[in-house]
CSV table of C-alpha atoms in Angstrom, one decimal:
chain,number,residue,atom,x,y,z
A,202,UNK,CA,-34.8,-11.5,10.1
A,203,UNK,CA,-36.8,-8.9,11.1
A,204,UNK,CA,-35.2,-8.3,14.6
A,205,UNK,CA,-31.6,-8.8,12.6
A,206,UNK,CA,-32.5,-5.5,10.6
A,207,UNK,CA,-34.0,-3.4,14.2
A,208,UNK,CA,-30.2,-4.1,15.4
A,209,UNK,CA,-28.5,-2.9,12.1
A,210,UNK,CA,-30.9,-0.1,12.0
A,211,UNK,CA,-30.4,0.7,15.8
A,212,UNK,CA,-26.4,0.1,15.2
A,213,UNK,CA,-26.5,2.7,11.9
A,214,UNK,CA,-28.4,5.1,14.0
A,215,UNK,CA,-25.0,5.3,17.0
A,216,UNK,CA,-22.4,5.6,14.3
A,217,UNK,CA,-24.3,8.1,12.5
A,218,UNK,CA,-25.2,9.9,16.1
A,219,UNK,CA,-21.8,10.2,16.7
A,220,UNK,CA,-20.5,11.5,13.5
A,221,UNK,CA,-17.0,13.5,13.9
A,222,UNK,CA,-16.3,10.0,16.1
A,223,UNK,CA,-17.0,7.9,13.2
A,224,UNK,CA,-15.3,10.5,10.4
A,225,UNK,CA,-12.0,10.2,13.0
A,226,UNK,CA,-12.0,6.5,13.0
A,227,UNK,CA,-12.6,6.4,9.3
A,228,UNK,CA,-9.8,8.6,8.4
A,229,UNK,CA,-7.3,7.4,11.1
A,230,UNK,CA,-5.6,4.9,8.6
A,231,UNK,CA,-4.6,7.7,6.2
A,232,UNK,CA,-1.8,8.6,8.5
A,233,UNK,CA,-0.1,5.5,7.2
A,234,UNK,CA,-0.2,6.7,3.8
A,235,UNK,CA,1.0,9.8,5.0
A,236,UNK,CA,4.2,8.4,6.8
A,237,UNK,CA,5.8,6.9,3.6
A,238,UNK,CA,4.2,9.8,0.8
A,239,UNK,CA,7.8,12.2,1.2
A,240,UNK,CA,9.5,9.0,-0.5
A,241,UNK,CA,7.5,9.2,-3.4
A,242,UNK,CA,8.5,12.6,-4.3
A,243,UNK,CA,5.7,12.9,-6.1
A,244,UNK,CA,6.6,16.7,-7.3
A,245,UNK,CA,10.1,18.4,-7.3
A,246,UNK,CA,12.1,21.3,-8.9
A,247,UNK,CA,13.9,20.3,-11.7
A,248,UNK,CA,17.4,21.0,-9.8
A,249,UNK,CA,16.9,18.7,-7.4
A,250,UNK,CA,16.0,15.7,-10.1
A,251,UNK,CA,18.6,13.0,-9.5
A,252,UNK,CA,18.7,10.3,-12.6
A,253,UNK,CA,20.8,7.1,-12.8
A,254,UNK,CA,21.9,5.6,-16.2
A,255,UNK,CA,22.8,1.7,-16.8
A,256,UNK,CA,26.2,2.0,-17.9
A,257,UNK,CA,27.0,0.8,-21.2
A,258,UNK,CA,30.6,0.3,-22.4
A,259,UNK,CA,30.2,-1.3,-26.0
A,260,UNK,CA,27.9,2.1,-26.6
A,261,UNK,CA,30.4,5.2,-28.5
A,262,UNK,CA,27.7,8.0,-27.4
A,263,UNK,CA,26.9,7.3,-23.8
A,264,UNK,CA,29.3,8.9,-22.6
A,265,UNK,CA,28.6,12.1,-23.8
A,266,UNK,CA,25.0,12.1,-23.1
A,267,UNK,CA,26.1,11.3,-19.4
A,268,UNK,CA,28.5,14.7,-19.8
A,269,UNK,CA,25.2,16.6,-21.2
A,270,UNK,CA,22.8,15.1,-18.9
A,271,UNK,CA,24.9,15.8,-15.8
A,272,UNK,CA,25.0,19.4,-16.9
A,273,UNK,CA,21.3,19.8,-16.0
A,274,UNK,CA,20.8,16.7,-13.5
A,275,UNK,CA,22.5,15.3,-10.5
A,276,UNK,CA,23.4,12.1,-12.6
A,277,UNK,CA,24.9,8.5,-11.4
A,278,UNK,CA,26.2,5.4,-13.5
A,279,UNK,CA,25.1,2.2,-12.2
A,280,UNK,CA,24.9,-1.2,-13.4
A,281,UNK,CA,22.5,-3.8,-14.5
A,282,UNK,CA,22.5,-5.6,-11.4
A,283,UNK,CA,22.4,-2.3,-9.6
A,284,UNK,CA,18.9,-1.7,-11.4
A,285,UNK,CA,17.6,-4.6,-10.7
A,286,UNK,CA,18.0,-4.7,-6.5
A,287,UNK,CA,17.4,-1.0,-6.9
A,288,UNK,CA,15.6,-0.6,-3.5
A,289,UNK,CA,14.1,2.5,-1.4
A,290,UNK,CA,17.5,3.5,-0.1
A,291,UNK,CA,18.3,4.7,-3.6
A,292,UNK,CA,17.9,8.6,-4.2
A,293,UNK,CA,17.5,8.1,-8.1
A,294,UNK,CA,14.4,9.7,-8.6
A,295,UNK,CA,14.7,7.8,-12.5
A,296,UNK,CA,16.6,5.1,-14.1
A,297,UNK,CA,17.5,5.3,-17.9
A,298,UNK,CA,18.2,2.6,-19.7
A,299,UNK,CA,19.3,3.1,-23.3
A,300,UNK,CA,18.7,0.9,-25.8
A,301,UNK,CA,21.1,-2.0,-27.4
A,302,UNK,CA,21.4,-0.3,-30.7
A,303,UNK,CA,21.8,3.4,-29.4
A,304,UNK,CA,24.6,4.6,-31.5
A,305,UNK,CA,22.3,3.3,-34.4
A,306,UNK,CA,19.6,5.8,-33.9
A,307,UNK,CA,22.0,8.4,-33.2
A,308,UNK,CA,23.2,8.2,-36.5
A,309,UNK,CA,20.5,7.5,-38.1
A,310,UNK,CA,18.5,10.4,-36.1
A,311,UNK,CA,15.7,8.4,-35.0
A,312,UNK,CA,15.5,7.1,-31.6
A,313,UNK,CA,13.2,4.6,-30.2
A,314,UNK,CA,12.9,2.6,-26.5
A,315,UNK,CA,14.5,4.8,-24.4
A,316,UNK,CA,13.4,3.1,-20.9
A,317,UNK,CA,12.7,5.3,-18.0
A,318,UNK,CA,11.8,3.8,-15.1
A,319,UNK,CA,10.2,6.0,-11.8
A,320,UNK,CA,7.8,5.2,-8.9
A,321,UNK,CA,7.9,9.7,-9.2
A,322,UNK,CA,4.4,11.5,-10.4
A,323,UNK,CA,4.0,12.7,-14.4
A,324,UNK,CA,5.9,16.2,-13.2
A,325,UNK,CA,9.4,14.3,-12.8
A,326,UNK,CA,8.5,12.1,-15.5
A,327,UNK,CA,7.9,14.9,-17.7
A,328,UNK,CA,11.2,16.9,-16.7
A,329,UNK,CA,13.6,13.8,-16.8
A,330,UNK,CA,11.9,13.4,-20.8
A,331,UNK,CA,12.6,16.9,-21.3
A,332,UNK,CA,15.7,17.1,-20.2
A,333,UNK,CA,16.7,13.8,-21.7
A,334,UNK,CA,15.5,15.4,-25.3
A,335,UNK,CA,17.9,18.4,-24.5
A,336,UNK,CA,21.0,16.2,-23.8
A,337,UNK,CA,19.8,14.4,-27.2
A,338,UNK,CA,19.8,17.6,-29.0
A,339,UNK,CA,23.3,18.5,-27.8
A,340,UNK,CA,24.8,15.2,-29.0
A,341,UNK,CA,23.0,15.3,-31.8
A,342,UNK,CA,25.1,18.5,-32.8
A,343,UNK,CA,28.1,17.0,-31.5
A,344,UNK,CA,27.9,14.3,-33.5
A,345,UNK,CA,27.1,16.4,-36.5
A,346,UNK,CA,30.2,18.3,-36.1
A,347,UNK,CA,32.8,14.9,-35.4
A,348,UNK,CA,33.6,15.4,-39.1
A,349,UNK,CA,32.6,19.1,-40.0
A,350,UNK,CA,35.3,22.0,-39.3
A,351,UNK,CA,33.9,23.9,-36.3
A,352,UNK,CA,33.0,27.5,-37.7
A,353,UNK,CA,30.3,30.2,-36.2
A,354,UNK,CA,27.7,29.9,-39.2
A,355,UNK,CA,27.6,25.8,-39.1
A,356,UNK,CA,27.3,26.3,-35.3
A,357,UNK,CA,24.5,28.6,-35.6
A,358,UNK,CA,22.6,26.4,-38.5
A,359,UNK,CA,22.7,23.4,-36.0
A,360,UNK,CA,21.1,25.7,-33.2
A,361,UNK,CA,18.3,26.0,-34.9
A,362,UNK,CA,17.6,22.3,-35.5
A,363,UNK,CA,14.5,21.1,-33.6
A,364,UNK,CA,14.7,18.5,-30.9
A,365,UNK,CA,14.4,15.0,-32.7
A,366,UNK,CA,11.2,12.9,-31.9
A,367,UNK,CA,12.1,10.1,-29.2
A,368,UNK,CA,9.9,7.4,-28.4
A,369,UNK,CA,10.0,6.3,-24.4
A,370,UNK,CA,9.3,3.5,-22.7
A,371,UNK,CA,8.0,4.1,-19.6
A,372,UNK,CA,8.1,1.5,-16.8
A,373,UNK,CA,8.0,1.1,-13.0
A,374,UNK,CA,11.0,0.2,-10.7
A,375,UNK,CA,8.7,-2.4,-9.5
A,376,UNK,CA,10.9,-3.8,-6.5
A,377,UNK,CA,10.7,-0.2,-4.8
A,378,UNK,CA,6.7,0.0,-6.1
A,379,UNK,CA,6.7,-3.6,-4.0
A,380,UNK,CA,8.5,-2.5,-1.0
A,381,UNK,CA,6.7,0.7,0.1
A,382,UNK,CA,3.2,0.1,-0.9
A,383,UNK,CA,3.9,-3.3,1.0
A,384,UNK,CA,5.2,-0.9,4.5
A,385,UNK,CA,1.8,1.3,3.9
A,386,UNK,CA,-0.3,-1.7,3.9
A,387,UNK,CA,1.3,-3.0,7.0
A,388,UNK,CA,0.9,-0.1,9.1
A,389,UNK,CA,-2.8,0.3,7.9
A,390,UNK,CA,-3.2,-3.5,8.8
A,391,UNK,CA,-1.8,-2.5,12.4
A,392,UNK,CA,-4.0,0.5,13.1
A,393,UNK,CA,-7.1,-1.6,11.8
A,394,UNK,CA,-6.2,-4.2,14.5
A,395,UNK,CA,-6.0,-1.4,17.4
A,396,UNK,CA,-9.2,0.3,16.1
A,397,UNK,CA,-10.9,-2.2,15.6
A,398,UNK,CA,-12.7,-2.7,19.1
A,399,UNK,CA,-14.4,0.5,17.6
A,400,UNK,CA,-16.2,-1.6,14.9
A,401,UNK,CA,-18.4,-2.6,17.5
A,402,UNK,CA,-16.9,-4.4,20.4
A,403,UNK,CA,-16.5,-1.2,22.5
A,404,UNK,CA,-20.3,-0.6,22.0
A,405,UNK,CA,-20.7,-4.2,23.4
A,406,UNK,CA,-18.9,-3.8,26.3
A,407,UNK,CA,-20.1,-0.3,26.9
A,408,UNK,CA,-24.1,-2.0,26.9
A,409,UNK,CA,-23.0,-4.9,29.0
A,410,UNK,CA,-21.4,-2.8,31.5
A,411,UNK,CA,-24.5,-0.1,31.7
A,412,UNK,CA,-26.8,-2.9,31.7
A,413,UNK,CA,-28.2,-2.2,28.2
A,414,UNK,CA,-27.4,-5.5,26.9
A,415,UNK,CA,-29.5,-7.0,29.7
A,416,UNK,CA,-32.2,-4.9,28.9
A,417,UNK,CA,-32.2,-6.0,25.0
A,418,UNK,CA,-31.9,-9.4,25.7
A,419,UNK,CA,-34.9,-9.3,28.0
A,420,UNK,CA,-37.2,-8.3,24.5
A,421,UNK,CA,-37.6,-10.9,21.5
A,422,UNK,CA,-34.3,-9.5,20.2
A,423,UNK,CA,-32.3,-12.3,20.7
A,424,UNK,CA,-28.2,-12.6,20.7
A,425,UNK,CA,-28.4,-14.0,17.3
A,426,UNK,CA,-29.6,-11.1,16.3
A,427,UNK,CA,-27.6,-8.9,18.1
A,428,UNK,CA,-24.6,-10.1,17.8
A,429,UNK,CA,-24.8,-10.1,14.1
A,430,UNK,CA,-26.5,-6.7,13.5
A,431,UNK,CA,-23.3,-5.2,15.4
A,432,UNK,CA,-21.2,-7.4,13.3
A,433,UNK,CA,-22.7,-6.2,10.5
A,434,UNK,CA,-22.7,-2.8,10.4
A,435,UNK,CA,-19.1,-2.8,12.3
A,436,UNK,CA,-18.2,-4.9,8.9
A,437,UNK,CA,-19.9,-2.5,6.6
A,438,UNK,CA,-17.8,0.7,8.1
A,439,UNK,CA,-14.7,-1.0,7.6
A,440,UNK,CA,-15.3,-1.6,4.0
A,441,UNK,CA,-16.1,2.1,3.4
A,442,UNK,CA,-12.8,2.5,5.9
A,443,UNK,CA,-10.7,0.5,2.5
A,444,UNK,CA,-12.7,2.7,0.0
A,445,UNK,CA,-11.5,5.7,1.7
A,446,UNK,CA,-7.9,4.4,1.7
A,447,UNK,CA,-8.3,3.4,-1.9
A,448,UNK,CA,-9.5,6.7,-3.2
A,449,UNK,CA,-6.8,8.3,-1.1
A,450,UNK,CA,-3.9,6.2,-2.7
A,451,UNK,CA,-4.7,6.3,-5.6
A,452,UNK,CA,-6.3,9.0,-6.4
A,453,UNK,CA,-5.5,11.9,-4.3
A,454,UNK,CA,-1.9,11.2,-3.6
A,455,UNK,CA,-1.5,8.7,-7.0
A,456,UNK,CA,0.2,6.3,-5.9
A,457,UNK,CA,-0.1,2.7,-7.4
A,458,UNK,CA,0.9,-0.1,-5.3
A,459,UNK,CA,1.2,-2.0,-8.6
A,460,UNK,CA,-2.2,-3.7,-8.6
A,461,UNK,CA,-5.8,-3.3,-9.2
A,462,UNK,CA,-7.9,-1.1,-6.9
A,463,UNK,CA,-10.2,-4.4,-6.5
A,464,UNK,CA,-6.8,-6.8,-6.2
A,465,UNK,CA,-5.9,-4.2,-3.2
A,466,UNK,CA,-8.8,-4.1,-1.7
A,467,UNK,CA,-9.6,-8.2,-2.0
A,468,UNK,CA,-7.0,-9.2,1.2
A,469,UNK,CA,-7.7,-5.8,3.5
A,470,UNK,CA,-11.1,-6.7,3.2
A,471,UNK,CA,-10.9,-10.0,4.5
A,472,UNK,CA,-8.2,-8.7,7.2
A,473,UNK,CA,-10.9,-6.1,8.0
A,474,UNK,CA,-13.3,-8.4,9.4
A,475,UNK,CA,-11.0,-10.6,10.5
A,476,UNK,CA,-9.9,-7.5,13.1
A,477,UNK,CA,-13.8,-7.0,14.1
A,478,UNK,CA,-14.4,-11.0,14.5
A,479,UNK,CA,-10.4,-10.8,16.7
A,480,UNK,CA,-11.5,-8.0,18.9
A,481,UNK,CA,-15.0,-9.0,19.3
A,482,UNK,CA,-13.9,-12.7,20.5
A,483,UNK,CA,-11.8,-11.1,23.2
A,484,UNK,CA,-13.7,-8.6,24.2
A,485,UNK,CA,-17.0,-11.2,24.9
A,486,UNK,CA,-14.2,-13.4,26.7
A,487,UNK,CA,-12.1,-10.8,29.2
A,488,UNK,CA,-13.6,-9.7,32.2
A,489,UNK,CA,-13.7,-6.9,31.9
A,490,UNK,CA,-13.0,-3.7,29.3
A,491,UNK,CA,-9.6,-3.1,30.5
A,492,UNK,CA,-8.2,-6.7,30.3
A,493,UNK,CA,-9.7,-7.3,26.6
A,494,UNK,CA,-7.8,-3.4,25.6
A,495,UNK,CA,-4.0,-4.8,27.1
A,496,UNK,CA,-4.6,-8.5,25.7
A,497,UNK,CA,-6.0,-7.2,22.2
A,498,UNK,CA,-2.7,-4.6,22.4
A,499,UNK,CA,-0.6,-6.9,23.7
A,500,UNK,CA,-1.6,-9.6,20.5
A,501,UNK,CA,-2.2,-7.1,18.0
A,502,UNK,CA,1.4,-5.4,18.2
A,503,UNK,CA,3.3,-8.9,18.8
A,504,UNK,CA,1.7,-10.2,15.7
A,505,UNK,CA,2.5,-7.2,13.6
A,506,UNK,CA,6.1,-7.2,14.6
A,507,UNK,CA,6.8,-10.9,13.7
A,508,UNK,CA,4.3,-11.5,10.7
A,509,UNK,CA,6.2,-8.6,8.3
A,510,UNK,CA,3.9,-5.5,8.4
A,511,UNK,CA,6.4,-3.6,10.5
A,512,UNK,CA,9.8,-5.3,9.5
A,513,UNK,CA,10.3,-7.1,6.4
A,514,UNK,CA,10.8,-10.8,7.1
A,515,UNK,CA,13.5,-11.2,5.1
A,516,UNK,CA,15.9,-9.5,8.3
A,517,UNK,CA,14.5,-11.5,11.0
A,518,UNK,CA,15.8,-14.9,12.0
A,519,UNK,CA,14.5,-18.2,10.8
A,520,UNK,CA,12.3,-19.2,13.7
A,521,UNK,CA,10.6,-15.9,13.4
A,522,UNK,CA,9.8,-16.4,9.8
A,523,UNK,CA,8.2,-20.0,10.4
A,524,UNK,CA,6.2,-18.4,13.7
A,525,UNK,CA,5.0,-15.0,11.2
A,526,UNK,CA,3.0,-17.7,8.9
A,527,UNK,CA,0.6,-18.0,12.6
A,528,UNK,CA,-0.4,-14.6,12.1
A,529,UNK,CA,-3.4,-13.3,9.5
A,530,UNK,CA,-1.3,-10.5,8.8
A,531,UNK,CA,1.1,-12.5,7.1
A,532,UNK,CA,-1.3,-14.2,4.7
A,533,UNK,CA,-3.1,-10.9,4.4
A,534,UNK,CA,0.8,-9.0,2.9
A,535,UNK,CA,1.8,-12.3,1.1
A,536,UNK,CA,-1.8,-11.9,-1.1
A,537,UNK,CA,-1.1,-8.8,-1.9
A,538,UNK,CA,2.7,-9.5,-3.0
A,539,UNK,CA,1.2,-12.4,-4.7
A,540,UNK,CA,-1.0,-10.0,-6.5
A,541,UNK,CA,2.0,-7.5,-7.4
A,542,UNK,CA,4.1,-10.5,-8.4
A,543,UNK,CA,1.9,-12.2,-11.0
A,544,UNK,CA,-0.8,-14.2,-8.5
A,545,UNK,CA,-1.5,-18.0,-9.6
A,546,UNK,CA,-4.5,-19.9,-8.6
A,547,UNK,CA,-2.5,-22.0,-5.8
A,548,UNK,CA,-1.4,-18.7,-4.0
A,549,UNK,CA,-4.6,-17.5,-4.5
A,550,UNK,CA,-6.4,-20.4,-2.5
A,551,UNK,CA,-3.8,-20.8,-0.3
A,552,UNK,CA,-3.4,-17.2,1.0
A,553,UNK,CA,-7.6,-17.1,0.6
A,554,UNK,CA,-8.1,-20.1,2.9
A,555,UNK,CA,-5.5,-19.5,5.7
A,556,UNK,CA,-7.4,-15.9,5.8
A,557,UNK,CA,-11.0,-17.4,5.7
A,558,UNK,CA,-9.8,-19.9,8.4
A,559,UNK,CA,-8.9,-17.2,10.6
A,560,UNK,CA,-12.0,-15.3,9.8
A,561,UNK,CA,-14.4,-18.0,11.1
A,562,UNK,CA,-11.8,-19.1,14.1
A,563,UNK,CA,-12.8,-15.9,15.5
A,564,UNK,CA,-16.3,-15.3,15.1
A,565,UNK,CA,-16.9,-19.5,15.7
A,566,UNK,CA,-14.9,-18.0,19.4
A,567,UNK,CA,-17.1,-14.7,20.1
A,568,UNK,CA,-20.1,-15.9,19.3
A,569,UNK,CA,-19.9,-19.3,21.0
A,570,UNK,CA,-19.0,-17.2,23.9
A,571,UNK,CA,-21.7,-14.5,23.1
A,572,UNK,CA,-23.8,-17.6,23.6
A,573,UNK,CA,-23.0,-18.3,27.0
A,574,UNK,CA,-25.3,-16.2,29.1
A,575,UNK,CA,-22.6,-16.7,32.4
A,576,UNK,CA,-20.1,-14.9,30.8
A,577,UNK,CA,-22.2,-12.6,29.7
A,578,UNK,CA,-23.6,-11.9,32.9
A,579,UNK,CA,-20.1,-11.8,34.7
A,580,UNK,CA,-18.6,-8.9,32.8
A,581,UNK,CA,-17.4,-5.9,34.6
């Protein structure tokens, strides 16, 4: 144990050494975040807000609020079924629904359960409300006047009305709030993979080429201990790696991918180590540096394409669907759909063991070959 903690501590000491290295790796993944933040539109002028309402043909005042609303907004009828396979090829920045018994609360003046649903930041939630109540005002007046002989003074005296009260409902297109958070995830899971020989492999090879790892394993260090101080603190860096994306999504750029900051975290974590344990089993095999960077580019970017994190399965043929489900990336994205979905215990454990299975397949491989001191000694 002792010699365990010199390595972490000796491992700590490089990364912190080399500190605008390790800030770069650290922040690297934040790029895929910024890739896919323009289609959140997070804030916007109020002229370019485009709404879509679910059309309603049994409903006597929709189509007036549609007139009023498109006044003000760029607006577009759709269907039901159009809201629900709404996607992120859509440019409706909100959907309204409008409740069953709308032409109730207009005349009755009291209006509840007006649905907007947005994946768009609490600026364009707070214009499409406000201009929502407007339209409501107008119609309001209208309606006032369907039986009321238009003259200047009753016009006037309907002006000065206040906007009626209306209670939203708030919601999330949850199949776009799917879809994107699902492509962020999948690129961050790809530039894990291809830094992930910084997580300590590359300081492996770099002391087996200059002769340091000879030196080490000449004291009472032993390659236990070695090997799992680098894993270690390469494991501990790639959970404050997720922390940093975390805090990033959610809170500077607030975006919710529809689940809990600890449900997001739960499968990147395990896919985290499972990228160390990957790159650290090839890089103990190759023979040299060079081979383990093409083979670990060559399987990293193959795997990515056909297990989902790039393209969505559903467009690829059916024999690369069966062959994604070989890949940890696969059960790392079906987790966290599983988690955006509503998860249940059998996904859970599935999607948790294929993971774990992976996990100890590759450090079970680098550290058996770690063991053998004629590989070791052949490198380079």
């Amino acid at each position: 144990m002792k010699n365990l903690w010199w390595m972490i501590q000796f491992r700590l000491q490089m990364w912190l050494e080399n500190w605008v290295k390790t800030a770069g790796i650290l922040a690297l993944p934040l790029v895929s975040i910024l890739i896919y933040l323009p289609f959140y539109n997070t804030e916007s002028s109020e002229s370019q807000i485009t709404i879509s309402m679910v059309e309603d043909s049994s409903s006597h005042y929709q189509p007036l609020l549609a007139d009023l609303l498109d006044d003000s907004v760029d607006l577009n009828m759709i269907t039901e079924e159009d809201k629900q396979n709404a996607s992120s090829s859509d440019n409706a920045m909100a959907i309204i629904t409008l409740p069953a018994d709308f032409d109730d609360q207009v005349a009755s003046k009291n209006f509840s359960d007006l649905q907007i649903v947005t994946t768009q930041g609490s600026e364009i939630t707070d214009q499409v409300k406000a201009t929502v109540d407007g339209a409501i005002s107008e119609l309001l007046q209208y309606q006032s006047l369907e039986d009321t002989q238009l003259t200047e003074s009753s016009l006037a005296d309907l002006k000065k009305e206040t906007t009626p009260d209306v209670e939203y409902r708030f919601g999330k297109n949850q199949r776009l709030v799917v879809q994107m958070s699902t492509n962020i995830v999948g690129v961050f899971l790809l530039m894990v993979l291809y830094q992930s020989s910084g997580f300590g492999p590359r300081q492996i090879s770099e002391e087996r080429r200059n002769k340091v790892f000879q030196r080490l394993m000449s004291t009472p260090l032993g390659r236990g201990s070695y090997f799992g101080g680098t894993l270690i603190v390469g494991s501990l860096f790639m959970i404050l790696e997720i922390v940093i994306m975390m805090v990033a999504l959610y809170g500077v750029f607030g975006i919710n991918p529809g689940v809990t900051p600890l449900q997001f975290a739960y499968p990147l974590t395990i896919f985290g180590f499972i990228a160390i344990a990957w790159s650290m089993a090839t890089t103990v095999l190759a023979p040299s540096e060079q081979v383990a960077t093409g083979i670990n580019v060559a399987l990293f970017t193959v795997t990515s394409q056909m297990s989902g994190s790039l393209i969505p399965l559903e467009v690829m043929p059916d024999f690369v669907q069966k062959l994604a489900m070989v890949t940890p990336q696969y059960y790392a994205l079906e987790l966290l759909r599983a988690f955006q979905e509503g998860i249940t215990r059998q996904a859970f454990l599935i999607n948790t063991a294929a993971l774990a299975a992976f996990l100890l397949l590759f450090v079970s491989i680098a550290f058996y070959a770690f063991s053998n001191q004629r590989r070791i000694g052949e490198f380079d």
